[in-house]
Coordinates of C-alpha atoms and ligand atoms in Angstrom, one line a residue:
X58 CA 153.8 310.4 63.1
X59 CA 154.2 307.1 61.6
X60 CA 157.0 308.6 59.6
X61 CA 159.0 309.5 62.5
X62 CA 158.8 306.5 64.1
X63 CA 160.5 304.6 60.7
X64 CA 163.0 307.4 60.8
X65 CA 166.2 305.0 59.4
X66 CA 168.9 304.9 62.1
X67 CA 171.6 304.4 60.6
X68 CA 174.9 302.6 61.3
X69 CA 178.4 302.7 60.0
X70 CA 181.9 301.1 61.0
X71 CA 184.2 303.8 61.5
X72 CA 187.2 303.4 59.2
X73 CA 186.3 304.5 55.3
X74 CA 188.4 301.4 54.3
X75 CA 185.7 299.1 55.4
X76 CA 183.0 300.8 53.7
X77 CA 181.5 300.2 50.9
X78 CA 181.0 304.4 49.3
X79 CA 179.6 304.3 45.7
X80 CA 179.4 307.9 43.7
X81 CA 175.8 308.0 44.7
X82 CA 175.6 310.4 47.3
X83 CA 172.6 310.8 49.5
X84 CA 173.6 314.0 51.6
X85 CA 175.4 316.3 49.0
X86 CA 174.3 319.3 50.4
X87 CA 175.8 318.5 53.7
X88 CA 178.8 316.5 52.2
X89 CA 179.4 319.6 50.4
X90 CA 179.2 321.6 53.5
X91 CA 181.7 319.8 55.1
X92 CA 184.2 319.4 52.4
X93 CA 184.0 323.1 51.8
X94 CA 185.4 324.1 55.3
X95 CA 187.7 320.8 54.8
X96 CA 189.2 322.4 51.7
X97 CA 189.8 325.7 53.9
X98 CA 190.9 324.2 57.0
X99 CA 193.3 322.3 54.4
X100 CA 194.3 325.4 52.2
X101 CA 194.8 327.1 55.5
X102 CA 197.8 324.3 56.7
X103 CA 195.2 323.4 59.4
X104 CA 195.5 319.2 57.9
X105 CA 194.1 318.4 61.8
X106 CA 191.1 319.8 61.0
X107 CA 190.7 318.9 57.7
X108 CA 190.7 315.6 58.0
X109 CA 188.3 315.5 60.9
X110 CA 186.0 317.9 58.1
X111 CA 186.6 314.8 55.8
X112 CA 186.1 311.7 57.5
X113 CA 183.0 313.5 58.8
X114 CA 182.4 314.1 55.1
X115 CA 182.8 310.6 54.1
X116 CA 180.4 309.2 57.0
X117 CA 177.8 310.9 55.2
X118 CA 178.5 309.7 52.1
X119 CA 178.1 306.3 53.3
X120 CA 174.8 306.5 54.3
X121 CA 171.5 305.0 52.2
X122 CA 169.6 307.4 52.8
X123 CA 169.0 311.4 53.0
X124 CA 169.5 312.6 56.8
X125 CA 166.5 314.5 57.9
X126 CA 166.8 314.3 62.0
X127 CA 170.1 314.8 64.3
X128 CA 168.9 311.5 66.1
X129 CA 169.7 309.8 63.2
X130 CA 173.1 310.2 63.8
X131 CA 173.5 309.0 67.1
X132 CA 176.5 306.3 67.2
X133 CA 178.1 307.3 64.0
X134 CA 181.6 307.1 64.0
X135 CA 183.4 310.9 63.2
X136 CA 181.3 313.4 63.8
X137 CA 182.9 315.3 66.0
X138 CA 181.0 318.5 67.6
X139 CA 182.3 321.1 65.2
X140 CA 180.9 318.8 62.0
X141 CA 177.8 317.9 64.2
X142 CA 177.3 322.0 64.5
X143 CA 177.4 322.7 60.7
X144 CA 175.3 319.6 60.1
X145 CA 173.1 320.9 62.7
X146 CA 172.6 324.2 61.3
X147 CA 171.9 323.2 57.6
X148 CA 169.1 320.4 59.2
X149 CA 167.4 323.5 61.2
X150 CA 168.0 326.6 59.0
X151 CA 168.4 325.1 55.2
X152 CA 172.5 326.6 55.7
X153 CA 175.6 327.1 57.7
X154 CA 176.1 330.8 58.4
X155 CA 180.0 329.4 58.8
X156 CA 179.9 327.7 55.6
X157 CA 178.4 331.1 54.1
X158 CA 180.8 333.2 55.2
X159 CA 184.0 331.0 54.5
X160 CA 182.5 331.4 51.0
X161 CA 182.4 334.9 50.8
X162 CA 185.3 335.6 52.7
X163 CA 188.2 337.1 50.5
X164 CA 190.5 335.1 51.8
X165 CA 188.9 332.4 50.5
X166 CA 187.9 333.6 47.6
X167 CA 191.8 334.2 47.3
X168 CA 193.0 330.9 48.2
X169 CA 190.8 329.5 45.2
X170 CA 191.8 331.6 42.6
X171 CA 195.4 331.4 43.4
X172 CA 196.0 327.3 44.3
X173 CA 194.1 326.9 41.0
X174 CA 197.1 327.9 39.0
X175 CA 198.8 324.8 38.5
X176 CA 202.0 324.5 40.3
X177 CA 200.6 327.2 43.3
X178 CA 200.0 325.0 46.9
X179 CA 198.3 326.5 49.6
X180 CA 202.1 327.6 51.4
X181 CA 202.9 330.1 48.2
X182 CA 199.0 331.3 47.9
X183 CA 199.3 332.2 51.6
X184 CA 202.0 334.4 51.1
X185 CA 201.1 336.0 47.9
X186 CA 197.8 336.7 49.7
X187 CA 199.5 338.4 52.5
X188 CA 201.5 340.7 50.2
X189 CA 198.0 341.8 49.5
X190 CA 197.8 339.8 46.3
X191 CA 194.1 338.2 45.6
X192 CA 193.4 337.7 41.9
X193 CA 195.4 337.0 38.9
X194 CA 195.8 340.1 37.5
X195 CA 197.4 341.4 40.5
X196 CA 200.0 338.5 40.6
X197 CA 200.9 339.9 37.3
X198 CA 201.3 343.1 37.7
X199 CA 203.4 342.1 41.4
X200 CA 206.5 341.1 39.3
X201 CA 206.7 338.2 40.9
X202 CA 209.2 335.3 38.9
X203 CA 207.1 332.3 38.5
X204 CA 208.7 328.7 38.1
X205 CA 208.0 327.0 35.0
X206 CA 204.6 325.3 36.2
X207 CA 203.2 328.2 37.3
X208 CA 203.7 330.2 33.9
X209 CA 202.2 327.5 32.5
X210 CA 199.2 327.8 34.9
X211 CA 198.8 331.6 34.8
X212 CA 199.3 332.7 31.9
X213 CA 198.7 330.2 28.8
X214 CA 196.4 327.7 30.4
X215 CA 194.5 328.6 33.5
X216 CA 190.4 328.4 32.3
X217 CA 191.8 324.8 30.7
X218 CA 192.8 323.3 34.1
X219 CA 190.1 324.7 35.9
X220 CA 187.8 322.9 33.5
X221 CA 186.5 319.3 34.3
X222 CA 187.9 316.6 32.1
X223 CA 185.5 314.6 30.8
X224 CA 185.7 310.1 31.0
X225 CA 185.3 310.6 26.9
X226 CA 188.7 312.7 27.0
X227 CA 190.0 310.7 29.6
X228 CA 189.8 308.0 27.1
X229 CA 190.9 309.5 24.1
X230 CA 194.4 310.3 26.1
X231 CA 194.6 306.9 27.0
X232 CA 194.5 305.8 23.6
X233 CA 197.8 308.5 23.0
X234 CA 199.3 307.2 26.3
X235 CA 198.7 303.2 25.1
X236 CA 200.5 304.4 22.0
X237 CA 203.1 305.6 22.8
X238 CA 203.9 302.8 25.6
X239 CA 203.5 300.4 23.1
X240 CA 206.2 302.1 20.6
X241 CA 208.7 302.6 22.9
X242 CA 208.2 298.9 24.9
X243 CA 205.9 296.3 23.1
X244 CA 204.4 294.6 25.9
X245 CA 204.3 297.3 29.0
X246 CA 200.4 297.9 29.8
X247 CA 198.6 301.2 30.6
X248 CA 195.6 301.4 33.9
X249 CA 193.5 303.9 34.4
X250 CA 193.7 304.9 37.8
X251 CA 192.5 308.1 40.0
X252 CA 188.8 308.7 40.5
X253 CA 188.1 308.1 36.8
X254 CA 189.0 304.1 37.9
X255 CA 186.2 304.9 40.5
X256 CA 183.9 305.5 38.3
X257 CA 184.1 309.5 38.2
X258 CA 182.0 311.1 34.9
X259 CA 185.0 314.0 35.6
X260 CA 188.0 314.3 37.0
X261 CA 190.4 317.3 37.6
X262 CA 193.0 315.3 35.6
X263 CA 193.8 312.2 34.1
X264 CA 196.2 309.4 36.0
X265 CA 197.8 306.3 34.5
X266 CA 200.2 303.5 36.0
X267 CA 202.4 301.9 33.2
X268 CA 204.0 298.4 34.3
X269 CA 205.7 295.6 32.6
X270 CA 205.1 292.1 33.2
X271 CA 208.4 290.9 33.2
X272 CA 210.2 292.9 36.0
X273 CA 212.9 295.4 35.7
X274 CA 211.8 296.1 31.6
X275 CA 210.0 299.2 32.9
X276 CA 213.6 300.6 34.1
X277 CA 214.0 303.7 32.1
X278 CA 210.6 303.8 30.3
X279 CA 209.2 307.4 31.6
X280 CA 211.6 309.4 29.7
X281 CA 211.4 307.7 26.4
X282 CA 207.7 307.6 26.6
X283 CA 207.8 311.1 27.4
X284 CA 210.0 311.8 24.1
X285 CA 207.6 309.7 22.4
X286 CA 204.9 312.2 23.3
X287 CA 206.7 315.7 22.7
X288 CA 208.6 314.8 20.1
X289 CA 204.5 314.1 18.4
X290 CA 203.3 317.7 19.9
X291 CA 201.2 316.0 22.7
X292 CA 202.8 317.6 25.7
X293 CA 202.3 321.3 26.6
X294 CA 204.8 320.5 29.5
X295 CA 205.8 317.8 31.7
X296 CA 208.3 317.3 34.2
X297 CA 209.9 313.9 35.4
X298 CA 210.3 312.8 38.6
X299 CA 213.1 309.4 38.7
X300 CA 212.4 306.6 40.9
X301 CA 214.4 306.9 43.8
X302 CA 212.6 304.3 46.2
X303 CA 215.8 302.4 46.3
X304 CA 217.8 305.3 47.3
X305 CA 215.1 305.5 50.4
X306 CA 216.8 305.4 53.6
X307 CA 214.1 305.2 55.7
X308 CA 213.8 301.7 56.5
X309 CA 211.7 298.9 55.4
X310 CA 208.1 300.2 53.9
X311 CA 207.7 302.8 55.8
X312 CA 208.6 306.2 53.5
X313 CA 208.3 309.4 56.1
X314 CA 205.6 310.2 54.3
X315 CA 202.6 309.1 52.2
X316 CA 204.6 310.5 49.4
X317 CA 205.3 307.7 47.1
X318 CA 209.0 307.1 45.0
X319 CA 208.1 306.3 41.5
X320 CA 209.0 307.6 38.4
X321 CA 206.4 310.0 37.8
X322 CA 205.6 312.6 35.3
X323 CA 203.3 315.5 35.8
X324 CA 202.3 316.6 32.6
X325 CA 199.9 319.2 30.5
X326 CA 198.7 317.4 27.5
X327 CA 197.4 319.2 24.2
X328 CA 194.3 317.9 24.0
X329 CA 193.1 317.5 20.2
X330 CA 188.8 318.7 20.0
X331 CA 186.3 316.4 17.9
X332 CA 186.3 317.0 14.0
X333 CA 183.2 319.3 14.3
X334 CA 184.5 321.4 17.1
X335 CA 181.2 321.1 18.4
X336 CA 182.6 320.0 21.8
X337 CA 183.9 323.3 22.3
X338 CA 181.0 325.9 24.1
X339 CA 180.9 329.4 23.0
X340 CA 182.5 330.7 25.7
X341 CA 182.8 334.5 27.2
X342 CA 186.0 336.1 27.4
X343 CA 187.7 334.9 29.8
X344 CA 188.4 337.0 33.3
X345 CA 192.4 336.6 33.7
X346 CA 192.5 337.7 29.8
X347 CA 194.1 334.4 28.5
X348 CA 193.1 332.7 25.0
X349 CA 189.4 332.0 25.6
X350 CA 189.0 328.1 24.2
X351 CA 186.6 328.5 21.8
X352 CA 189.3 330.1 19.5
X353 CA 191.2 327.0 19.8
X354 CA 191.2 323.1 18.4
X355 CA 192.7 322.0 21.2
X356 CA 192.4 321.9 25.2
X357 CA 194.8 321.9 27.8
X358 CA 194.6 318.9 30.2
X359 CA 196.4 317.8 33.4
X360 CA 198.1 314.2 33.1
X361 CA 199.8 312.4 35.9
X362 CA 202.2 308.9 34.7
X363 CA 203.2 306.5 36.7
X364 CA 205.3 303.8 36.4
X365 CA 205.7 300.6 38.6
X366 CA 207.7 297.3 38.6
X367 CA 205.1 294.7 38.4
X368 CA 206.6 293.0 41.9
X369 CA 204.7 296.4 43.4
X370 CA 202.0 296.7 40.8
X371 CA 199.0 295.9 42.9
X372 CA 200.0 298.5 45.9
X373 CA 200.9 301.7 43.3
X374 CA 197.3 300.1 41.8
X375 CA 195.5 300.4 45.3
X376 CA 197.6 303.7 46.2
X377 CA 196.9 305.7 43.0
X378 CA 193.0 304.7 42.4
X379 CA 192.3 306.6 45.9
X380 CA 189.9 308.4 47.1
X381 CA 192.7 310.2 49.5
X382 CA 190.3 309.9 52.0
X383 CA 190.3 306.1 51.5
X384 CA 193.8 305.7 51.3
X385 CA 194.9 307.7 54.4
X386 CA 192.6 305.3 55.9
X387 CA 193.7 302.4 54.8
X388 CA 196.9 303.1 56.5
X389 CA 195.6 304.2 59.3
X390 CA 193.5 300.7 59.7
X391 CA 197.0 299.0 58.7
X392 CA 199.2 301.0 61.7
X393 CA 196.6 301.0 64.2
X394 CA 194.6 297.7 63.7
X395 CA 197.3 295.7 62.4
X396 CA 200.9 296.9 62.8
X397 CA 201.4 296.7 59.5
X398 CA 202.7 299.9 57.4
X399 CA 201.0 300.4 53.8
X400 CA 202.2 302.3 51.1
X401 CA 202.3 302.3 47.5
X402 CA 205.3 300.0 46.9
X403 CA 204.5 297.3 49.8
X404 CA 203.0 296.4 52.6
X405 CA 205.5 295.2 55.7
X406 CA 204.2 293.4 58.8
X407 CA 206.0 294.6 61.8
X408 CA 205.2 291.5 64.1
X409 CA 206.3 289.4 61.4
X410 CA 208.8 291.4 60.3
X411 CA 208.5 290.7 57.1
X412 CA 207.1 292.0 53.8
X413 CA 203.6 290.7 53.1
X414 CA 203.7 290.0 49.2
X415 CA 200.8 291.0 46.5
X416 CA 199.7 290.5 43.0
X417 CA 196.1 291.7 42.9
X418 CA 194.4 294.4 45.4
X419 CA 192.6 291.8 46.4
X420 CA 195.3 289.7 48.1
X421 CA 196.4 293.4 49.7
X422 CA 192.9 293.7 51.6
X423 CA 193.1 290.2 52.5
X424 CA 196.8 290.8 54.2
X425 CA 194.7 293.3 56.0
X426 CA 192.1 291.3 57.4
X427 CA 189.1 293.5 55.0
X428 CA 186.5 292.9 53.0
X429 CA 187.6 293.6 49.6
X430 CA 186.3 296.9 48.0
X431 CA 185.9 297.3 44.8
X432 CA 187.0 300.8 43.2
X433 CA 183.8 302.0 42.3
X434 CA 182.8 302.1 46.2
X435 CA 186.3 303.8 47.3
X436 CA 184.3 307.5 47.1
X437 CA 185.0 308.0 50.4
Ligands
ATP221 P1 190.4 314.0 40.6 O1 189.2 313.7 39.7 O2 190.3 315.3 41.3 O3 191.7 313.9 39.8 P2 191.5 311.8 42.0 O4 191.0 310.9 43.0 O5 192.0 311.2 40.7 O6 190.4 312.9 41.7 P3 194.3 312.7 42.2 O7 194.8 314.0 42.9 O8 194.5 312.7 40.8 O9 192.7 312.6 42.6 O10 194.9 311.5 42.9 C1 194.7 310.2 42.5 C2 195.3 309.2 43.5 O11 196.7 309.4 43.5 C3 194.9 309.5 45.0 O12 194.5 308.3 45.5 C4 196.2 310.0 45.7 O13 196.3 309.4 46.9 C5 197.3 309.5 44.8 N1 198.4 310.4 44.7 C6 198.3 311.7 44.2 N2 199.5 312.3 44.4 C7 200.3 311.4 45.0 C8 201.7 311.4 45.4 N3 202.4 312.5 45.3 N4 202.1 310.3 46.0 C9 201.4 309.2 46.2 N5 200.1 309.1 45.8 C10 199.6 310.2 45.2
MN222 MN1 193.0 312.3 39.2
MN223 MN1 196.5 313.1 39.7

């Protein structure tokens, strides 16, 4: 049919940092596919494979249109046969029978529940699951000792953090967060960053980067903005990680890991509800038999601060507004494509040998010989 014959081809360059992938996503279906066994493979401490599940993932998401026809995918860059299988299947039989069954599988099932307790990765849900332990009320009754985080994930806050923030509480913590920056150090400026700087209606938490314009004021600002918050009954907990980039031994720009050295606090903010209380559904008690949040004013919410020198403002800017996906590629493109080594502090040129200095992200993709990408198409 005529149809067929305009079937789009499409075409893609092959690294997600020279793409240009906005929220709107033509291939959700598949996309979510993919990123469902990329979760597993990654939950299972099989990273190999779920990146390969990701970039394929990503592909997708680039394209402008809905695929409808494996020869439309001819030439794309990472689509490896395994992805090419599951896309396969859904094309021909509206599902993956793999995707299905990762889905019902208890281990799974297990591996959610468990690494959605804040403070529980995939290496501690692995072995609670192989003591035979699969749901929360199980890992109560085990009489297991559970850090600090993970009491606070368990028991007092779990259906909070498991709940989608919203950009409208995103921005009611920033106001709190902009307050309590500007009390302790007139002048030091709050950013947005994490998906919500891409745009994202939701996010599973809220980030910020705090930075001074004059360098070296920012030294010692985490913990009093921290007491700022507590002392006011905004924190539910926190804990403070020190800078310790200087003490990094590792050579020039290149940390062992993506792992970055700033002063960072992970926190659980108590999240005030609107006057009415109308924001609050009517909710059904919950599972795990914690405080079900309709009986509450208030909402537990995950809040990650940063805070960066302005000399390396515009690489903890690039390396915090993500998607991970876009960032492991943008190292990737700088090692392989341009011997350079990226990370959120700097960016070092190894032919040069030399530091390649930044004040806007712009100037970074431009040391990397890319098209600049705004962060509303970084939804890789
Ligand atoms: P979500 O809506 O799920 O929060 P997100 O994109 O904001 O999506 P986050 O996990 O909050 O995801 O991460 C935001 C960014 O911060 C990502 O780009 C990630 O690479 C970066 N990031 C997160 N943790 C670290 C870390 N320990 N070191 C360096 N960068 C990190
Ligand atoms: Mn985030
Ligand atoms: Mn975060």
């Amino acid at each position: 049919t005529g149809q067929d014959k305009e079937m789009a081809v499409f075409s893609v360059p092959s690294y997600a940092c020279q793409r240009r992938t906005t929220l709107d996503n033509q291939n959700t279906t598949l996309t979510d596919a993919l990123s469902l066994l990329a979760e597993n493979a990654e939950l299972s401490d099989e990273d190999g494979r779920g990146v390969a599940f990701r970039r394929a993932a990503a592909v997708l998401k680039a394209l402008p249109k809905p695929v409808t026809d494996m020869a439309q995918l001819r030439g794309l860059p990472c689509l490896g046969e395994h992805s090419l299988r599951v896309i396969r299947d859904i094309l021909e039989n509206g599902m993956s029978s793999e995707v299905e069954s990762t889905k019902q599988s208890e281990r799974y099932k297990a591996l959610k529940v468990l690494t959605g307790i804040f403070g529980v990765g995939a290496k501690t849900a692995d072995r609670w699951i192989r003591e035979g332990i699969h749901t929360l009320h199980q890992l109560r009754d085990s009489g297991h000792t559970l850090n600090r985080a993970q009491q606070a994930g368990v028991f007092l806050h779990y259906d909070d953090l498991n709940r989608p923030v919203s950009k409208a509480d995103a921005d009611i913590i920033g106001e709190t967060v902009g307050k309590a920056v500007d009390a302790v150090l007139p002048g030091a400026q709050v950013t947005l960053i994490g998906g919500f700087r891409r745009g994202k209606l939701t996010g599973h938490d809220v980030d910020f980067l705090i930075t001074h314009p004059e360098e070296g004021r920012e030294e010692g600002l985490m913990p009093k903005v921290v007491s700022w918050l507590e002392s006011r009954g905004f924190l539910l907990y926190q804990k403070t990680t020190r800078n310790s980039y200087l003490e990094c031994k590792d050579g020039p720009a290149r940390p062992p890991s993506n792992i970055d050295r700033f002063e960072r606090c992970l926190s659980i903010f108590k999240l005030a509800n609107e006057e009415t209380g109308g924001t609050t559904q009517l909710e059904t008690l919950t599972e795990n038999g914690t405080e079900p949040a309709g009986h509450r004013p208030w909402r537990a919410v995950r809040v990650d601060l940063v805070v960066s020198p302005v000399s390396q403002f515009a690489f903890a800017l690039l390396g915090w507004t993500g998607s991970k996906l876009f960032e492991r590629e943008l190292r990737r493109w700088a090692g392989y494509e341009k011997a350079m080594s990226l990370s959120s502090h700097a960016l070092y040129d190894n032919k040069q040998s030399r530091y390649l200095r930044a004040t806007s992200e712009e100037e970074i993709f431009a040391h990397l010989g890319l098209e600049y990408i705004p962060p509303s198409e970084r939804n890789a």
